[in-house]
Amino acid sequence: MSNPDVMDKLVSLCKRRGFIFQSSEIYGGTGSVWDYGPLGVELKKNIKDRWWHAMVRSRDDIEGLDAAILMHPRTWEASGHVAGFVDPLVDCKTCKGRFRADKLEDARCPQKPSKQPGQHDACALTEARQFNLMFKTHMGALEESASIVYLRPETAQGIFVNFLNVQQSMRQKVPFGIAQIGKAFRNEITPGNFIFRTREFEQMEMQFFVEPGTDMAWFEQWKAMRMQWHLDLGLSKDRLQFHQHSAGELAHYARAAFDVTFDFGGTLGFQEIEGVHNRGDFDLTQHQQYSSKKLEYFDQVNNKRYVPYVIETSVGADRVTLAALVNAYREEAVEGETEGRVVLGLHHAIAPIKAAIFPLTKKDGQPEMAHAILSDLRNSFTVDYDETGSIGKRYRRQDEVGTPYCITVDGQSTVDQTVTVRDRDTLAQERVAAGSLKAYLAAKLV
Ligand code: ATP
């Protein structure tokens, strides 16, 4: 059975609780561009940090990179984006709507009743024409064709053009990889579904350079490792699946491709969150040709030169953030209470706030003790302080943003220096010595 649609509830929760706001909202918003608020920026950062740790810091064979967004325009000719990064578009002469010709079944005509474009008698769709998804701008003072540059539509090309710089400066031997996290821009025609498909987004990409002939074995390894990463992030096993690209779906550069797909529920259902691709030697060969610079690897041991093949893992930080939110959202009845609670059961490691500290009352030294605990924990964890409203309301507020632990300072605390710690998921409360909170939380927050 497919999962329920929680998207509308999440959009509202994310706005209300400071996760995600529509960009330039006071001007009516910018189409499919979103801003991350105080809690959203922590959540996404935690996801990016986990990826960086898994891909770069915990391995000897992958190096990090932060390449510029603006690249030499020839890059995009070599990569195939100028000629081929296009979507087929149709216009409707009646309603002036513009739709993806290959996704008409997902689109809705603005005429009533709601139907797919082309299905009303009055619809007048044009022939499909190709529309390039890259954002163009000009570099320097002159707005002429020679000064055209593009906002990168993917981070991968910054890695390919730096292949030898990284390999030689870091004395890496093939097989090795280069990883980076950065913004990418696509002038998507049918954006939407909140942060699922946006025009400005962040990618976490890794290109792993291997000897030709060893590529399929590496491809299988990376496929498995990337699926495990999503599982380790707490995404439910039954919401994750591989989708293999058929010969017809394969991109021009790909020898083999699998998507990791996640079940977003509702009408969206299973959708790609990550692509694992065997790109062969397409990119390095193209850049050699367009730049006239050799991009070969010299294997000293076997005394041979070759252009490595590339296994790529490419995942959207925003799409994984949305998957984590969808996966975590639940509504529960609470025993003895008429009002239920909304919980974001986020994996501890990515929860924006790890612990919230409450004084039960605003007197008797409780706020002072709670503040002392707050500053003690602050260096180790992201923490929050709340003294407004009933304790039940404060718990609900933290449940809704996924805070794993709530620490309450009460009348007993100022006498015996103990506090209660409440667990977000089990609702169990434990009395813990205030002095041992740091160790207690460190052991729990794994
Ligand atoms: P789609 O088919 O959904 O357009 P794609 O196959 O073009 O995606 P890739 O070019 O393989 O995507 O990009 C790798 C990853 O980058 C995707 O799995 C996704 O997580 C993310 N991504 C791509 N386009 C967008 C977008 N417009 N908004 C948010 N994330 C995106």
Short mmCIF file of C-alpha atoms and ligand atoms in Angstrom, two decimals:
data_model
loop_
_atom_site.label_atom_id
_atom_site.label_comp_id
_atom_site.label_asym_id
_atom_site.label_seq_id
_atom_site.Cartn_x
_atom_site.Cartn_y
_atom_site.Cartn_z
CA MET A 1 0.00 0.00 0.00
CA SER A 2 1.33 3.42 -0.84
CA ASN A 3 2.20 5.83 1.96
CA PRO A 4 -0.20 8.71 2.73
CA ASP A 5 0.46 12.15 1.32
CA VAL A 6 1.99 14.31 4.03
CA MET A 7 3.41 16.99 1.75
CA ASP A 8 0.86 19.73 2.51
CA LYS A 9 1.19 19.12 6.24
CA LEU A 10 4.97 19.27 5.96
CA VAL A 11 4.97 22.51 3.96
CA SER A 12 2.91 24.12 6.71
CA LEU A 13 4.94 22.61 9.57
CA CYS A 14 8.20 23.66 7.89
CA LYS A 15 7.02 27.25 7.61
CA ARG A 16 5.47 27.44 11.06
CA ARG A 17 8.46 25.93 12.82
CA GLY A 18 11.27 27.63 10.93
CA PHE A 19 12.51 24.87 8.65
CA ILE A 20 11.73 26.14 5.14
CA PHE A 21 10.22 29.36 3.77
CA GLN A 22 9.28 30.31 0.27
CA SER A 23 11.93 32.55 -1.26
CA SER A 24 11.04 36.28 -1.39
CA GLU A 25 7.66 35.48 0.10
CA ILE A 26 6.78 39.13 0.82
CA TYR A 27 6.90 39.79 -2.95
CA GLY A 28 4.65 36.84 -3.71
CA GLY A 29 7.45 34.27 -3.80
CA THR A 30 9.92 33.08 -6.44
CA GLY A 31 8.83 30.01 -8.36
CA SER A 32 10.30 26.86 -6.91
CA VAL A 33 13.04 28.48 -4.89
CA TRP A 34 13.07 27.99 -1.13
CA ASP A 35 14.95 29.41 1.84
CA TYR A 36 16.06 27.27 4.76
CA GLY A 37 15.16 28.76 8.13
CA PRO A 38 16.96 28.27 11.46
CA LEU A 39 15.95 24.62 11.94
CA GLY A 40 16.06 23.70 8.25
CA VAL A 41 19.60 24.92 7.86
CA GLU A 42 20.67 22.72 10.81
CA LEU A 43 18.84 19.69 9.40
CA LYS A 44 20.33 20.05 5.92
CA LYS A 45 23.78 20.78 7.33
CA ASN A 46 23.63 17.63 9.45
CA ILE A 47 22.76 15.60 6.34
CA LYS A 48 25.59 17.19 4.35
CA ASP A 49 28.04 16.63 7.22
CA ARG A 50 27.10 12.93 7.38
CA TRP A 51 27.66 12.59 3.66
CA TRP A 52 30.99 14.44 3.86
CA HIS A 53 32.11 12.22 6.70
CA ALA A 54 31.08 9.00 4.93
CA MET A 55 32.54 10.00 1.59
CA VAL A 56 35.63 12.08 2.44
CA ARG A 57 36.76 12.11 6.06
CA SER A 58 36.36 8.41 6.78
CA ARG A 59 38.23 7.29 3.65
CA ASP A 60 41.78 7.56 2.32
CA ASP A 61 40.74 7.16 -1.30
CA ILE A 62 38.40 10.14 -1.70
CA GLU A 63 39.44 13.81 -1.66
CA GLY A 64 37.19 16.82 -1.13
CA LEU A 65 36.79 19.75 -3.50
CA ASP A 66 34.85 23.01 -3.63
CA ALA A 67 34.85 24.14 -7.26
CA ALA A 68 33.40 27.45 -8.45
CA ILE A 69 29.85 27.68 -9.75
CA LEU A 70 30.94 29.72 -12.79
CA MET A 71 33.10 27.75 -15.18
CA HIS A 72 34.62 28.35 -18.61
CA PRO A 73 31.72 28.11 -21.10
CA ARG A 74 33.58 25.48 -23.13
CA THR A 75 33.08 23.15 -20.17
CA TRP A 76 29.39 22.93 -21.00
CA GLU A 77 30.01 22.36 -24.68
CA ALA A 78 32.34 19.48 -23.81
CA SER A 79 29.94 17.99 -21.27
CA GLY A 80 27.09 17.98 -23.78
CA HIS A 81 24.92 20.41 -21.79
CA VAL A 82 24.83 23.22 -24.38
CA ALA A 83 23.52 20.86 -27.04
CA GLY A 84 21.71 18.27 -25.02
CA PHE A 85 20.55 19.50 -21.61
CA VAL A 86 17.08 20.16 -22.91
CA ASP A 87 13.48 19.31 -22.17
CA PRO A 88 10.89 19.09 -24.94
CA LEU A 89 8.24 21.79 -24.40
CA VAL A 90 4.80 22.45 -25.78
CA ASP A 91 2.83 25.70 -25.46
CA CYS A 92 -0.93 25.97 -25.41
CA LYS A 93 -2.13 28.83 -27.65
CA THR A 94 -5.42 29.00 -25.74
CA CYS A 95 -4.41 29.09 -22.08
CA LYS A 96 -0.76 30.19 -22.71
CA GLY A 97 0.39 27.35 -20.45
CA ARG A 98 3.79 25.72 -21.06
CA PHE A 99 4.25 22.02 -20.40
CA ARG A 100 6.87 19.25 -20.64
CA ALA A 101 5.91 17.28 -23.77
CA ASP A 102 7.19 14.06 -22.18
CA LYS A 103 5.34 14.64 -18.88
CA LEU A 104 1.89 15.75 -20.09
CA GLU A 105 0.23 13.08 -17.98
CA ASP A 106 1.63 14.73 -14.81
CA ALA A 107 0.54 18.25 -15.84
CA ARG A 108 -2.80 19.99 -15.32
CA CYS A 109 -4.40 22.40 -17.81
CA PRO A 110 -5.50 25.67 -16.10
CA GLN A 111 -8.97 25.32 -17.70
CA LYS A 112 -11.72 23.79 -15.59
CA PRO A 113 -12.53 21.00 -14.95
CA SER A 114 -8.98 19.90 -14.19
CA LYS A 115 -7.66 17.79 -17.05
CA GLN A 116 -4.36 16.96 -18.67
CA PRO A 117 -3.17 19.54 -21.29
CA GLY A 118 -4.60 18.66 -24.71
CA GLN A 119 -7.71 16.99 -23.31
CA HIS A 120 -10.06 20.00 -23.47
CA ASP A 121 -11.65 20.76 -26.84
CA ALA A 122 -10.24 24.28 -26.65
CA CYS A 123 -6.63 23.14 -26.08
CA ALA A 124 -4.27 24.10 -28.90
CA LEU A 125 -0.87 22.58 -28.20
CA THR A 126 2.09 23.53 -30.36
CA GLU A 127 4.70 21.09 -31.69
CA ALA A 128 7.34 20.22 -29.07
CA ARG A 129 10.49 22.33 -29.13
CA GLN A 130 13.72 21.93 -27.19
CA PHE A 131 14.32 24.19 -24.21
CA ASN A 132 17.77 24.35 -22.55
CA LEU A 133 17.62 24.12 -18.76
CA MET A 134 20.83 26.03 -18.06
CA PHE A 135 20.63 29.54 -16.60
CA LYS A 136 22.70 31.94 -18.68
CA THR A 137 24.37 35.10 -17.50
CA HIS A 138 27.20 37.40 -18.57
CA MET A 139 30.65 37.73 -17.12
CA GLY A 140 32.25 41.16 -17.10
CA ALA A 141 30.82 44.47 -18.19
CA LEU A 142 29.72 43.61 -21.71
CA GLU A 143 26.49 41.78 -22.37
CA GLU A 144 27.60 40.14 -25.61
CA SER A 145 27.60 36.55 -26.75
CA ALA A 146 31.33 36.17 -26.10
CA SER A 147 30.75 36.88 -22.39
CA ILE A 148 28.04 34.25 -21.81
CA VAL A 149 28.60 32.01 -18.81
CA TYR A 150 26.25 29.49 -17.21
CA LEU A 151 25.26 28.77 -13.65
CA ARG A 152 26.38 25.18 -13.35
CA PRO A 153 23.54 22.67 -13.74
CA GLU A 154 25.55 20.01 -11.86
CA THR A 155 28.67 19.94 -9.71
CA ALA A 156 30.29 17.02 -11.58
CA GLN A 157 32.10 19.06 -14.23
CA GLY A 158 34.08 20.99 -11.61
CA ILE A 159 35.45 17.63 -10.53
CA PHE A 160 36.33 16.38 -14.03
CA VAL A 161 38.28 19.50 -14.96
CA ASN A 162 40.22 19.21 -11.67
CA PHE A 163 40.92 15.49 -12.00
CA LEU A 164 44.68 15.85 -12.54
CA ASN A 165 45.05 18.78 -10.10
CA VAL A 166 43.64 16.68 -7.28
CA GLN A 167 45.32 13.42 -8.30
CA GLN A 168 48.77 15.00 -8.57
CA SER A 169 48.61 17.38 -5.59
CA MET A 170 47.33 14.64 -3.28
CA ARG A 171 49.48 11.87 -4.88
CA GLN A 172 46.43 9.67 -5.28
CA LYS A 173 46.52 6.44 -7.23
CA VAL A 174 43.61 5.10 -9.28
CA PRO A 175 41.16 3.94 -7.99
CA PHE A 176 40.33 7.12 -6.09
CA GLY A 177 37.50 9.63 -5.92
CA ILE A 178 36.77 13.35 -5.66
CA ALA A 179 33.73 14.58 -3.77
CA GLN A 180 32.01 17.92 -3.45
CA ILE A 181 28.88 19.55 -2.13
CA GLY A 182 27.58 22.61 -3.90
CA LYS A 183 24.79 24.53 -5.53
CA ALA A 184 23.43 23.65 -8.95
CA PHE A 185 20.85 25.51 -11.02
CA ARG A 186 18.30 24.22 -13.50
CA ASN A 187 15.57 26.23 -15.15
CA GLU A 188 13.10 23.41 -14.58
CA ILE A 189 9.85 23.73 -16.52
CA THR A 190 7.67 21.68 -14.27
CA PRO A 191 9.16 22.33 -10.87
CA GLY A 192 7.22 21.77 -7.72
CA ASN A 193 6.43 19.39 -4.93
CA PHE A 194 8.03 21.68 -2.36
CA ILE A 195 11.82 21.15 -2.28
CA PHE A 196 11.64 18.00 -4.41
CA ARG A 197 12.31 19.81 -7.68
CA THR A 198 13.64 23.33 -7.39
CA ARG A 199 15.50 25.69 -9.68
CA GLU A 200 18.35 26.21 -7.23
CA PHE A 201 19.46 23.18 -5.24
CA GLU A 202 22.45 21.50 -3.67
CA GLN A 203 24.12 18.37 -4.92
CA MET A 204 26.48 16.03 -3.11
CA GLU A 205 28.46 14.33 -5.82
CA MET A 206 31.38 11.95 -5.91
CA GLN A 207 33.25 10.82 -9.00
CA PHE A 208 35.33 7.69 -8.50
CA PHE A 209 38.09 7.17 -11.10
CA VAL A 210 38.83 3.53 -11.89
CA GLU A 211 40.81 1.46 -14.37
CA PRO A 212 38.69 0.44 -17.39
CA GLY A 213 37.59 -3.14 -16.93
CA THR A 214 37.18 -2.76 -13.16
CA ASP A 215 34.27 -0.33 -13.57
CA MET A 216 31.31 -2.69 -13.24
CA ALA A 217 32.67 -4.20 -10.01
CA TRP A 218 33.09 -0.68 -8.56
CA PHE A 219 29.65 0.28 -9.83
CA GLU A 220 28.10 -2.60 -7.86
CA GLN A 221 30.08 -1.65 -4.75
CA TRP A 222 29.01 1.98 -4.90
CA LYS A 223 25.41 1.04 -5.52
CA ALA A 224 25.38 -1.02 -2.34
CA MET A 225 27.29 1.55 -0.27
CA ARG A 226 24.99 4.38 -1.28
CA MET A 227 21.83 2.44 -0.48
CA GLN A 228 23.33 1.62 2.94
CA TRP A 229 23.99 5.33 3.54
CA HIS A 230 20.31 6.13 3.09
CA LEU A 231 19.36 3.29 5.43
CA ASP A 232 21.86 4.58 8.00
CA LEU A 233 20.20 7.98 7.75
CA GLY A 234 17.07 6.33 9.09
CA LEU A 235 15.07 6.14 5.84
CA SER A 236 12.74 3.12 6.09
CA LYS A 237 13.81 0.07 4.18
CA ASP A 238 10.35 -0.39 2.69
CA ARG A 239 10.39 3.15 1.30
CA LEU A 240 13.67 2.65 -0.59
CA GLN A 241 14.13 0.90 -3.93
CA PHE A 242 16.54 0.77 -6.82
CA HIS A 243 15.33 1.70 -10.25
CA GLN A 244 17.50 0.49 -13.11
CA HIS A 245 17.66 2.71 -16.20
CA SER A 246 16.63 0.80 -19.30
CA ALA A 247 18.64 1.21 -22.50
CA GLY A 248 16.14 3.89 -23.60
CA GLU A 249 16.46 5.87 -20.35
CA LEU A 250 20.27 5.89 -20.19
CA ALA A 251 21.86 9.34 -20.49
CA HIS A 252 24.25 9.87 -23.41
CA TYR A 253 27.28 9.45 -21.13
CA ALA A 254 26.14 6.42 -19.14
CA ARG A 255 27.16 2.78 -19.51
CA ALA A 256 24.90 1.76 -16.63
CA ALA A 257 22.68 3.68 -14.20
CA PHE A 258 20.61 2.94 -11.13
CA ASP A 259 18.54 5.43 -9.18
CA VAL A 260 17.98 5.12 -5.47
CA THR A 261 14.28 5.94 -5.20
CA PHE A 262 12.30 6.87 -2.10
CA ASP A 263 8.55 6.58 -1.59
CA PHE A 264 7.41 10.16 -0.91
CA GLY A 265 3.84 8.89 -0.55
CA GLY A 266 0.65 10.21 -2.10
CA THR A 267 0.67 11.01 -5.79
CA LEU A 268 4.44 11.45 -5.90
CA GLY A 269 5.17 7.88 -4.82
CA PHE A 270 8.65 6.45 -5.52
CA GLN A 271 10.99 9.08 -6.96
CA GLU A 272 14.72 9.38 -7.54
CA ILE A 273 16.79 10.81 -4.71
CA GLU A 274 20.21 9.67 -5.95
CA GLY A 275 21.73 8.49 -9.19
CA VAL A 276 24.61 5.99 -9.37
CA HIS A 277 26.12 6.05 -12.84
CA ASN A 278 28.90 4.36 -14.74
CA ARG A 279 30.00 7.24 -16.98
CA GLY A 280 32.84 5.33 -18.66
CA ASP A 281 35.53 7.67 -20.02
CA PHE A 282 32.99 10.01 -21.62
CA ASP A 283 33.71 13.13 -19.57
CA LEU A 284 37.50 13.02 -19.37
CA THR A 285 37.74 12.19 -23.07
CA GLN A 286 35.43 15.07 -23.97
CA HIS A 287 37.40 17.53 -21.84
CA GLN A 288 40.66 16.29 -23.39
CA GLN A 289 39.23 16.97 -26.80
CA TYR A 290 37.77 20.39 -26.05
CA SER A 291 40.72 21.65 -23.98
CA SER A 292 43.50 19.92 -25.93
CA LYS A 293 45.00 18.98 -22.55
CA LYS A 294 45.77 15.38 -21.69
CA LEU A 295 43.68 14.00 -18.84
CA GLU A 296 45.35 10.62 -18.60
CA TYR A 297 46.49 8.73 -15.57
CA PHE A 298 49.95 7.20 -15.53
CA ASP A 299 50.03 3.88 -13.73
CA GLN A 300 53.67 3.70 -12.58
CA VAL A 301 53.53 0.11 -11.37
CA ASN A 302 52.34 -1.28 -14.69
CA ASN A 303 53.94 1.46 -16.74
CA LYS A 304 50.80 2.31 -18.69
CA ARG A 305 48.70 5.35 -19.41
CA TYR A 306 44.94 5.46 -19.68
CA VAL A 307 41.87 7.65 -19.32
CA PRO A 308 40.08 6.32 -16.23
CA TYR A 309 36.43 5.35 -16.19
CA VAL A 310 34.17 7.13 -13.73
CA ILE A 311 31.59 5.78 -11.31
CA GLU A 312 29.46 8.67 -10.12
CA THR A 313 27.18 8.94 -7.11
CA SER A 314 24.98 12.03 -7.26
CA VAL A 315 22.49 12.89 -4.57
CA GLY A 316 20.44 16.01 -3.93
CA ALA A 317 20.87 17.46 -0.42
CA ASP A 318 17.41 19.04 -0.64
CA ARG A 319 15.73 15.88 -1.89
CA VAL A 320 17.27 13.84 0.91
CA THR A 321 16.18 16.52 3.38
CA LEU A 322 12.63 16.18 2.05
CA ALA A 323 12.85 12.37 2.18
CA ALA A 324 14.06 12.56 5.80
CA LEU A 325 11.15 14.86 6.70
CA VAL A 326 8.53 12.71 4.95
CA ASN A 327 10.01 9.57 6.49
CA ALA A 328 10.02 11.10 9.98
CA TYR A 329 6.55 12.68 10.05
CA ARG A 330 3.97 10.91 12.18
CA GLU A 331 0.78 11.77 14.04
CA GLU A 332 0.05 9.89 17.25
CA ALA A 333 -2.64 9.64 19.84
CA VAL A 334 -1.40 10.34 23.37
CA GLU A 335 -2.79 8.30 26.25
CA GLY A 336 -4.94 10.34 28.60
CA GLU A 337 -5.03 13.36 26.27
CA THR A 338 -7.63 14.37 23.71
CA GLU A 339 -5.13 16.14 21.50
CA GLY A 340 -2.63 13.90 19.77
CA ARG A 341 0.89 14.87 18.91
CA VAL A 342 2.85 15.41 15.72
CA VAL A 343 6.34 13.93 15.87
CA LEU A 344 9.29 14.22 13.55
CA GLY A 345 11.02 10.95 14.35
CA LEU A 346 14.29 12.12 12.76
CA HIS A 347 17.46 10.10 13.21
CA HIS A 348 19.23 11.60 16.23
CA ALA A 349 22.25 12.53 14.16
CA ILE A 350 20.28 14.84 11.87
CA ALA A 351 17.77 16.30 14.34
CA PRO A 352 18.30 20.10 14.32
CA ILE A 353 18.07 20.37 18.10
CA LYS A 354 19.41 17.50 20.18
CA ALA A 355 18.03 18.54 23.56
CA ALA A 356 15.69 21.20 24.93
CA ILE A 357 15.95 22.44 28.49
CA PHE A 358 12.90 23.64 30.44
CA PRO A 359 12.53 25.04 33.92
CA LEU A 360 9.18 23.74 35.24
CA THR A 361 8.42 27.17 36.71
CA LYS A 362 9.95 30.60 36.28
CA LYS A 363 10.94 30.85 39.93
CA ASP A 364 12.78 29.12 42.81
CA GLY A 365 16.12 29.14 40.98
CA GLN A 366 14.85 26.81 38.26
CA PRO A 367 15.54 29.14 35.27
CA GLU A 368 19.06 29.78 36.62
CA MET A 369 19.80 26.07 36.91
CA ALA A 370 18.30 25.41 33.46
CA HIS A 371 20.49 28.16 31.97
CA ALA A 372 23.58 26.70 33.63
CA ILE A 373 22.79 23.31 32.06
CA LEU A 374 22.18 25.02 28.72
CA SER A 375 25.58 26.68 28.64
CA ASP A 376 27.26 23.50 29.78
CA LEU A 377 25.69 21.42 26.99
CA ARG A 378 25.99 24.09 24.31
CA ASN A 379 29.59 23.28 23.41
CA SER A 380 28.73 19.66 22.68
CA PHE A 381 25.20 19.72 21.25
CA THR A 382 22.68 22.01 19.58
CA VAL A 383 20.35 22.88 22.44
CA ASP A 384 17.26 25.00 22.98
CA TYR A 385 15.76 26.72 26.02
CA ASP A 386 12.02 27.19 26.54
CA GLU A 387 10.17 28.51 29.58
CA THR A 388 6.87 29.54 27.98
CA GLY A 389 3.57 27.68 28.19
CA SER A 390 2.68 24.49 29.98
CA ILE A 391 5.23 21.69 30.07
CA GLY A 392 2.92 19.63 27.83
CA LYS A 393 2.91 22.38 25.18
CA ARG A 394 6.69 22.66 25.37
CA TYR A 395 7.03 18.90 24.82
CA ARG A 396 4.71 19.09 21.79
CA ARG A 397 6.72 21.93 20.28
CA GLN A 398 9.91 19.90 20.53
CA ASP A 399 8.26 16.69 19.26
CA GLU A 400 7.13 18.57 16.19
CA VAL A 401 10.66 19.60 15.29
CA GLY A 402 12.18 16.22 16.13
CA THR A 403 14.15 17.03 19.31
CA PRO A 404 15.17 13.65 20.75
CA TYR A 405 15.45 14.71 24.42
CA CYS A 406 13.72 17.22 26.69
CA ILE A 407 15.34 18.03 30.01
CA THR A 408 13.19 19.47 32.78
CA VAL A 409 14.46 21.26 35.85
CA ASP A 410 11.85 20.99 38.65
CA GLY A 411 11.52 21.58 42.37
CA GLN A 412 13.56 18.50 43.22
CA SER A 413 16.36 19.55 40.85
CA THR A 414 17.47 22.53 42.90
CA VAL A 415 17.57 20.31 45.98
CA ASP A 416 19.36 17.19 44.71
CA GLN A 417 20.84 18.35 41.38
CA THR A 418 18.90 15.85 39.28
CA VAL A 419 16.66 16.53 36.28
CA THR A 420 14.15 14.52 34.27
CA VAL A 421 15.04 13.51 30.73
CA ARG A 422 12.16 12.61 28.44
CA ASP A 423 12.66 10.51 25.33
CA ARG A 424 10.84 11.79 22.20
CA ASP A 425 9.96 8.34 20.88
CA THR A 426 9.24 6.21 23.95
CA LEU A 427 8.00 9.11 26.12
CA ALA A 428 9.87 7.44 28.98
CA GLN A 429 11.19 9.82 31.63
CA GLU A 430 14.34 9.20 33.58
CA ARG A 431 15.93 11.05 36.50
CA VAL A 432 19.50 11.90 35.72
CA ALA A 433 22.17 13.76 37.68
CA ALA A 434 22.61 17.19 36.09
CA GLY A 435 26.37 16.76 36.23
CA SER A 436 26.28 13.62 34.10
CA LEU A 437 23.96 14.99 31.37
CA LYS A 438 26.74 15.46 28.84
CA ALA A 439 27.84 11.82 29.07
CA TYR A 440 24.23 10.64 29.19
CA LEU A 441 23.31 12.47 26.00
CA ALA A 442 26.54 11.51 24.23
CA ALA A 443 25.76 7.85 24.84
CA LYS A 444 22.16 8.23 23.69
CA LEU A 445 22.75 10.44 20.67
CA VAL A 446 24.50 7.92 18.44
P1 ATP B 1 15.18 14.19 -12.37
O1 ATP B 1 15.00 13.03 -13.30
O2 ATP B 1 14.38 14.12 -11.10
O3 ATP B 1 15.12 15.53 -13.06
P2 ATP B 1 17.95 13.89 -12.83
O4 ATP B 1 18.02 12.46 -13.25
O5 ATP B 1 18.02 14.97 -13.83
O6 ATP B 1 16.67 14.10 -11.88
P3 ATP B 1 20.58 14.05 -11.87
O7 ATP B 1 21.03 14.97 -12.93
O8 ATP B 1 21.03 12.63 -11.91
O9 ATP B 1 19.01 14.14 -11.72
O10 ATP B 1 20.95 14.72 -10.48
C1 ATP B 1 21.30 13.96 -9.35
C2 ATP B 1 20.46 14.31 -8.15
O11 ATP B 1 20.35 15.72 -7.99
C3 ATP B 1 19.03 13.80 -8.22
O12 ATP B 1 18.95 12.47 -7.80
C4 ATP B 1 18.33 14.73 -7.26
O13 ATP B 1 18.48 14.27 -5.93
C5 ATP B 1 19.08 16.03 -7.42
N1 ATP B 1 18.34 16.94 -8.29
C6 ATP B 1 18.36 17.00 -9.64
N2 ATP B 1 17.55 17.97 -10.09
C7 ATP B 1 17.01 18.56 -9.00
C8 ATP B 1 16.10 19.65 -8.81
N3 ATP B 1 15.61 20.34 -9.82
N4 ATP B 1 15.76 19.96 -7.54
C9 ATP B 1 16.26 19.31 -6.48
N5 ATP B 1 17.13 18.27 -6.60
C10 ATP B 1 17.51 17.90 -7.84
#
